[in-house]
Coordinates of C-alpha atoms in Angstrom, one line a residue:
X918 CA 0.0 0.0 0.0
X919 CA 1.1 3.3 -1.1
X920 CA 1.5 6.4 1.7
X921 CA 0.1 9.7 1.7
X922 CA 2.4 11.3 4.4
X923 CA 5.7 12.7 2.7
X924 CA 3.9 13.7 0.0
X925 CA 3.4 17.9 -1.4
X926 CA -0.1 19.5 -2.6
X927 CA 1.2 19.7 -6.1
X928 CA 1.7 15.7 -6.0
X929 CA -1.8 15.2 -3.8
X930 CA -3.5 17.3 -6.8
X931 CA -2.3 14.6 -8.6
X932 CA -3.6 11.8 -6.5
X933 CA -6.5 12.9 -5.9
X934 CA -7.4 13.5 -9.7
X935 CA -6.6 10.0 -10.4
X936 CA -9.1 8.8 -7.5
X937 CA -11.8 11.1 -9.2
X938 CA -11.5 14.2 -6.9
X939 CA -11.5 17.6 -7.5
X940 CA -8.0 19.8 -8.0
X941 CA -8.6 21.3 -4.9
X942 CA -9.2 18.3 -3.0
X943 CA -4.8 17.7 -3.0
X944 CA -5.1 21.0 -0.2
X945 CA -7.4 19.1 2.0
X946 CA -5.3 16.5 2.0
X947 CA -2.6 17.8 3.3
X948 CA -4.4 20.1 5.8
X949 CA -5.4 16.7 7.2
X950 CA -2.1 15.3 6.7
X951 CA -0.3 17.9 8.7
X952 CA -2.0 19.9 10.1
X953 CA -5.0 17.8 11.8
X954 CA -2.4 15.1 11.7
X955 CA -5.5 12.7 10.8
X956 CA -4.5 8.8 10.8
X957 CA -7.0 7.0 8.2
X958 CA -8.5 8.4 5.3
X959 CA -12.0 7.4 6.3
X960 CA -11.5 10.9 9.0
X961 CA -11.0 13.1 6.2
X962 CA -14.3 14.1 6.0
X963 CA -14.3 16.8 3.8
X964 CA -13.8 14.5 1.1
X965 CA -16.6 12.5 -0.9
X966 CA -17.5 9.3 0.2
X967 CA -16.3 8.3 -3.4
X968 CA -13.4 10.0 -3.2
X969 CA -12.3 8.3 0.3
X970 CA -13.1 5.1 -0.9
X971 CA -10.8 5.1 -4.2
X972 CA -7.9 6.8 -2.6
X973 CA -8.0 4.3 0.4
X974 CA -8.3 1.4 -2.0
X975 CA -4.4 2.4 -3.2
X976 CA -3.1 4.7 -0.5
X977 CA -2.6 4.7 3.4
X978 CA -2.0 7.6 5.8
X979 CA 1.5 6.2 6.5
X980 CA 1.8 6.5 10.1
X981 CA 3.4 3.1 11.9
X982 CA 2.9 3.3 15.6
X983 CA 5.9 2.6 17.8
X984 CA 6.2 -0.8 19.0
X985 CA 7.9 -0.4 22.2
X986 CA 8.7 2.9 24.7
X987 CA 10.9 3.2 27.5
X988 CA 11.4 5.8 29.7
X989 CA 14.4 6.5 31.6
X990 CA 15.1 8.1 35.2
X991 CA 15.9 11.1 33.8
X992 CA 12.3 11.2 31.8
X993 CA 14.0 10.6 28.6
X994 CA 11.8 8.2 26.3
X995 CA 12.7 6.0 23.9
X996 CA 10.7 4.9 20.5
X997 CA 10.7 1.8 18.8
X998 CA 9.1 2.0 15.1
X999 CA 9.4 -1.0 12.6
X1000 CA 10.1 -0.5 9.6
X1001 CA 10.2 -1.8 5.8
X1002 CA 13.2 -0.4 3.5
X1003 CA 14.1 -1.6 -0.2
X1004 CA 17.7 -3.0 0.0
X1005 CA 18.2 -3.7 -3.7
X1006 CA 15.5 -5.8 -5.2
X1007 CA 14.2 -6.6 -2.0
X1008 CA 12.3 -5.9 1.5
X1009 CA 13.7 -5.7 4.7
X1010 CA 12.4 -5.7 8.1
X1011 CA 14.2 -3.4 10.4
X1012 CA 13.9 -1.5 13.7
X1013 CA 14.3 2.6 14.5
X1014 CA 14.5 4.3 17.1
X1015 CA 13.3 8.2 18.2
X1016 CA 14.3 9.4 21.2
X1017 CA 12.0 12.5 23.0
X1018 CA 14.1 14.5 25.3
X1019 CA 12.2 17.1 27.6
X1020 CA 13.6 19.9 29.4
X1021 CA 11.7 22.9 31.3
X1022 CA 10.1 24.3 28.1
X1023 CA 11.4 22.0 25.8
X1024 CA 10.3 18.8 24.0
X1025 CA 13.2 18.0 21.4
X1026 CA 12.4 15.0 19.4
X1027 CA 15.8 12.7 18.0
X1028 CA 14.6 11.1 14.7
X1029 CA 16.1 8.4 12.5
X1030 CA 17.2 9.0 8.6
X1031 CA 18.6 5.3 7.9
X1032 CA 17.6 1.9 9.3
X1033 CA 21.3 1.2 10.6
X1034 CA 24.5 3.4 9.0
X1035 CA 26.9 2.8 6.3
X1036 CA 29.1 5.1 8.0
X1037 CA 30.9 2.8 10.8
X1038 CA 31.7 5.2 13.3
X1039 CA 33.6 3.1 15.7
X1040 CA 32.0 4.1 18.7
X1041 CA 28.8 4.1 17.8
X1042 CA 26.3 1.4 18.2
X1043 CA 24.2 2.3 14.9
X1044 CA 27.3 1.9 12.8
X1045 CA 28.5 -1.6 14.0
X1046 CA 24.5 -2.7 12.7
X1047 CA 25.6 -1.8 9.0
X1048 CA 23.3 -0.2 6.3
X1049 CA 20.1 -1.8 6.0
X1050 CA 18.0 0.8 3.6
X1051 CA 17.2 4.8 4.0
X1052 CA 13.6 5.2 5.6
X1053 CA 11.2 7.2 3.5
X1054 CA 9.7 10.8 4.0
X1055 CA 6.9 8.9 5.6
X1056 CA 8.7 6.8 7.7
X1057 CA 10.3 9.8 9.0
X1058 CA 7.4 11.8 9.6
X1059 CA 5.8 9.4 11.1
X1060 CA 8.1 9.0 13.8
X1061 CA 7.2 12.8 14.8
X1062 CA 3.6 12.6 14.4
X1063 CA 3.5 9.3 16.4
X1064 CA 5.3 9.7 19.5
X1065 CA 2.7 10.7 22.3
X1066 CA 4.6 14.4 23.0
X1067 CA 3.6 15.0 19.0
X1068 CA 1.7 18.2 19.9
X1069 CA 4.4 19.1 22.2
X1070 CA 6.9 19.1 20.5
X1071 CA 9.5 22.3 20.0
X1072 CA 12.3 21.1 18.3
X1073 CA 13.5 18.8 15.8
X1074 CA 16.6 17.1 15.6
X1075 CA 18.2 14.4 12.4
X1076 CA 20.8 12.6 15.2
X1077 CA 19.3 9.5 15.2
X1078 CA 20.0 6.0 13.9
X1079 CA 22.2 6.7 10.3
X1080 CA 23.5 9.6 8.7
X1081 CA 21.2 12.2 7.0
X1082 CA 22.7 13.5 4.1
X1083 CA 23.4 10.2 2.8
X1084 CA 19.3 10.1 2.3
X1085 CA 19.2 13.7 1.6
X1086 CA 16.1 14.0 -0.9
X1087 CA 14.1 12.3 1.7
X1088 CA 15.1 14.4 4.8
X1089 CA 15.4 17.6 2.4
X1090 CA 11.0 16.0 1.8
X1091 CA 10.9 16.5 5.3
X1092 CA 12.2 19.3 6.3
X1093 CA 9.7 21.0 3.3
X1094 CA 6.9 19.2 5.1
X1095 CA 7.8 21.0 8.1
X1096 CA 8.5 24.4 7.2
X1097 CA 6.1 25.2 4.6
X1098 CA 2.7 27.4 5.4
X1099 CA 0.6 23.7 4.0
X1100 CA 2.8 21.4 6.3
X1101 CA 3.9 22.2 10.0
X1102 CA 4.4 25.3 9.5
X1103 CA 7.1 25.2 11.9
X1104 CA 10.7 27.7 11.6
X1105 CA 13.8 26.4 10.2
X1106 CA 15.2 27.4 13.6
X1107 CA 13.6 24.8 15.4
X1108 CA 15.4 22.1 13.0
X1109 CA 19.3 21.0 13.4
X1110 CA 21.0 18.7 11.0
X1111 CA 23.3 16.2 12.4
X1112 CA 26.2 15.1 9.8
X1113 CA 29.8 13.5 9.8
X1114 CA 30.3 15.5 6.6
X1115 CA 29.0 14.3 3.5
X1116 CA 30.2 17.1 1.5
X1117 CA 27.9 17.7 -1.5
X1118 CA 24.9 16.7 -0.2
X1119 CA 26.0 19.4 2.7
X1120 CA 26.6 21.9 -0.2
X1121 CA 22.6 21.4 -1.3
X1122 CA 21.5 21.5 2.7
X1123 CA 23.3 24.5 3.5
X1124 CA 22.0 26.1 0.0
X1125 CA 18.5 24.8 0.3
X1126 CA 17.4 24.9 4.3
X1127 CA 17.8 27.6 6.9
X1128 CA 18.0 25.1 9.4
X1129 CA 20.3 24.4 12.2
X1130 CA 23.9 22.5 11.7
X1131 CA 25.6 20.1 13.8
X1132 CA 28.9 18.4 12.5
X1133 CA 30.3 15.5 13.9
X1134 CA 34.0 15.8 14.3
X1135 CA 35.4 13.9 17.4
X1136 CA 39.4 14.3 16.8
X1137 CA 41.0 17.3 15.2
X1138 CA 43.9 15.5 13.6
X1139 CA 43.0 13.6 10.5
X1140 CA 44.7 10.7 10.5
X1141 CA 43.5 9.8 13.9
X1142 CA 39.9 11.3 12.8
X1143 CA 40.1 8.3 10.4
X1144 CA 40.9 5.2 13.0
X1145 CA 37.7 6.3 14.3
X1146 CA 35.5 7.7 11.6
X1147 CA 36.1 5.9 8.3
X1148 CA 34.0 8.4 6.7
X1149 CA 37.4 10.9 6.6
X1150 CA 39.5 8.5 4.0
X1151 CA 36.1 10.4 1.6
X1152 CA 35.3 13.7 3.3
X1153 CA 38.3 15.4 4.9
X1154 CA 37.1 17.8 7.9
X1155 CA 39.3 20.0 6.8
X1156 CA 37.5 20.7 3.7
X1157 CA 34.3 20.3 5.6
X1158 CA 35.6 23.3 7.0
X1159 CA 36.6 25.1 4.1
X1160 CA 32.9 24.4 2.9
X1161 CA 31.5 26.1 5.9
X1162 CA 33.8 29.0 5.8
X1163 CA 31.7 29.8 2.6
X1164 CA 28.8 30.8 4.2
X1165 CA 27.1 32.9 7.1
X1166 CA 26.6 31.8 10.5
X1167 CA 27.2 35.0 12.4
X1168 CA 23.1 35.4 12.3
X1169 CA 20.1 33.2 13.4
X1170 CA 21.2 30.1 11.8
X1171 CA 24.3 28.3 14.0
X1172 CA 26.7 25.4 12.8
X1173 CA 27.9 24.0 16.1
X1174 CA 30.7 20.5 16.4
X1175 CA 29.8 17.4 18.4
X1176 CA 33.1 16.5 20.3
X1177 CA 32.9 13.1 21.5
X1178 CA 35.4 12.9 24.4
X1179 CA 37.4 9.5 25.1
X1180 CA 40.0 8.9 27.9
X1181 CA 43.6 8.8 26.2
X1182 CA 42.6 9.1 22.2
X1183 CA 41.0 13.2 22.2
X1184 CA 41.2 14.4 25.7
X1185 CA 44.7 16.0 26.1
X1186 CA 45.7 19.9 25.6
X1187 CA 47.2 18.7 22.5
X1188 CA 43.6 18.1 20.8
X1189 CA 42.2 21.4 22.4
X1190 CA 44.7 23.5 20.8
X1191 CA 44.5 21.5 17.5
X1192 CA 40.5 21.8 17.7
X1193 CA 40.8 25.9 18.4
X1194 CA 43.2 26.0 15.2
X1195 CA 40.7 24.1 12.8
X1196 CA 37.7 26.2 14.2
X1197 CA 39.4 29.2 14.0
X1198 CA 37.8 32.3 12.0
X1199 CA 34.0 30.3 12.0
X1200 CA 31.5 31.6 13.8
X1201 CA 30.5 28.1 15.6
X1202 CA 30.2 26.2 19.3
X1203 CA 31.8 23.4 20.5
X1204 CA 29.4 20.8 22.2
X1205 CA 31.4 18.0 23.7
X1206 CA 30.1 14.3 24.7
X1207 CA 31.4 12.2 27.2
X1208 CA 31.3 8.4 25.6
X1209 CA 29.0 6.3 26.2
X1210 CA 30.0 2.6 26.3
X1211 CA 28.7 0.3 23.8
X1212 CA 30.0 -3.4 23.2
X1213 CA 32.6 -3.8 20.3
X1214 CA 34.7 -0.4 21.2
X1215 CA 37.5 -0.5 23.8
X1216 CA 37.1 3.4 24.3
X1217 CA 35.8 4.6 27.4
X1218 CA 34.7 7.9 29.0
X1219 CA 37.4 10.3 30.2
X1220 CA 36.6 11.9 33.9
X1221 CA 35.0 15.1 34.4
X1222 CA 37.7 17.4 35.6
X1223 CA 39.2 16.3 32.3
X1224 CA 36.6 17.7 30.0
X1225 CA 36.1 20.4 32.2
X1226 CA 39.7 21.2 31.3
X1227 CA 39.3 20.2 27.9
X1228 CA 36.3 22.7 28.1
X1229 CA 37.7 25.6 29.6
X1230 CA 40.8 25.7 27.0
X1231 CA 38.7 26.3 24.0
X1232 CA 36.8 28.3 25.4
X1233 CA 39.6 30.8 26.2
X1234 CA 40.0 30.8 22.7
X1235 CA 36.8 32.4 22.3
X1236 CA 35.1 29.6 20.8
X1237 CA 31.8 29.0 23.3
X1238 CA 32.3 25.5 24.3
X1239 CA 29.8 23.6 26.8
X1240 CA 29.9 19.9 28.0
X1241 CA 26.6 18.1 26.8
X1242 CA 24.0 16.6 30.0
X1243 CA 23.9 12.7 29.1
X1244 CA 20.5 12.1 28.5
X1245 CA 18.8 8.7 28.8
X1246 CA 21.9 6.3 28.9
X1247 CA 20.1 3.8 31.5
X1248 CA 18.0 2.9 28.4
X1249 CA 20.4 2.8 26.1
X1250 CA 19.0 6.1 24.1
X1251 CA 22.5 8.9 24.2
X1252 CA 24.4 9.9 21.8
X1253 CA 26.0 7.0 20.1
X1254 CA 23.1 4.3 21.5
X1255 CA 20.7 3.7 18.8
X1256 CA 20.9 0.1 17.9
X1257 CA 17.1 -0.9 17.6
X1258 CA 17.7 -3.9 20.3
X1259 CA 14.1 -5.1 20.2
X1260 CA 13.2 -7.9 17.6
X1261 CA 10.7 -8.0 15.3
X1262 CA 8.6 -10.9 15.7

């Protein structure tokens, strides 16, 4: 069965003509689609009885309901959602996971681009699962409009399970969805892209979007950028970098770097200074992340007087520089996490 949700009015026009309705009938269906956030065709009931019947007979909302939610101590929840992608010339069933983190006058949802990663981060748990297929707009999407803080939520965040611009005409689907006056409606500003640095499909974000960016850098020096993140043999960070130079981000949108900290590999004065010299001349923050242990990585978490060091060097660079609250660990849901433990059955 086909899905609705990911879909713009100009394509709905389409669909709708083909199931006999009106032109007009492709704006309705994306008022309820977006706006009223309506989860069966049979509640769009501004539609002909006809016209319901024909588009249900080929087309489905498209939201999947999570399977499984845990909460941690913190109040950190965790989403299951199963999911079906295309890997070649066939289906395959996988698992994602959204992660809804609230604060005092915050709900920031954690969405998934990819079912796994083809990225294989070292520490992370999403890239030891491999690449099992990008999720569609409406997989996406429906990981926002089904979580139970859907109405709640403020902000929007692609650091999920995989990386985003390597499914970029999906997420760029969704970010249109919602931003534009006939979707959400929402401002770019409440959006931030996480990426390792997938340099033209960064080009076309930066180009297209307003929206927040957060790059994923973890060790200054490139050759021991690489041990860790294979992704820097294709994309150096250094021309990352160079990329970013190119455009503003002294005004309301920000570019900030995720720092993942690890005892004895990126902790040392050495890497502060090296990080203050790449970062020098770009308007941008520094958010660093103490690592969280996951099985098949021998790093581990460097004490807090150490980053608080680490911290308090760049920052006398004048680069703002803040150590990131671990969120949701004792259910498996920080930074780094995401491995979709729970089995289909």
């Amino acid at each position: 069965m086909k899905k609705l949700l990911g879909h713009t009015p100009d394509s709905l026009k389409e669909i709708a003509a083909a199931c006999g309705l009106p032109a007009f009938a492709g704006k309705q269906i994306a008022q309820w689609l977006y706006q009223k956030k309506v989860r069966d065709i049979g509640g769009m009931t501004n539609l002909s009885k006809a016209g319901r019947e024909a588009l249900a007979a080929e087309y489905e909302v498209g939201i999947t309901p999570p399977s499984d939610c845990r909460q941690s101590s913190d109040g950190t929840r965790k989403y299951l959602f199963p999911v079906v992608c295309q890997v070649g010339n066939k289906e395959e069933r996988f698992n994602v996971e959204a992660v809804m983190i609230p604060e005092e006058d915050r709900r920031t949802l954690c969405i998934s681009s990819q079912a796994g990663c083809r990225m294989g981060c070292r520490f992370c748990a999403t890239g030891h699962l491999g690449f099992h297929g990008n999720l569609s707009a409406a997989d996406i999407l429906s990981q926002i409009i089904a979580v139970d803080e859907s109405d709640d939520l403020t902000n929007i965040v692609f650091m999920g399970m995989g990386e985003p611009l390597d499914n970029y005409d999906n997420v760029r689907r969704v970010i249109e969805v919602l931003t534009a006056p006939w979707g959400f409606g929402w401002s770019p500003k409440r959006i931030t892209l996480s990426t390792i640095g997938v340099i033209p499909k960064l080009e076309r974000f930066l180009a297209e979007t307003r929206c927040h960016l957060a790059v994923s850098l973890h060790n200054p020096f490139p050759d021991e950028r690489r041990d860790i993140m294979p992704v820097q043999k294709a994309f150096d960070i250094r021309d990352v970098i160079d990329l970013l130079h190119r455009y503003d981000f002294s005004g309301q949108r920000r570019v900030s770097f995720e720092y993942t900290m690890f005892s004895g590999l990126n902790d040392d004065k050495r890497h502060a200074d090296a990080l203050v010299r790449l970062l020098r001349g770009l308007e941008c923050r520094v958010n660093l992340i103490r690592f969280h242990r996951i099985p098949g990585f021998e790093g581990a978490p460097p004490s807090e007087g150490v980053m608080t060091v680490f911290r308090d060097r760049v920052a006398a660079s004048g680069i703002p520089c803040t150590i990131r609250a671990s969120r949701g660990e004792d259910i498996d849901a920080a930074c780094g996490m995401l491995a979709g433990k729970k089995q289909l059955p």
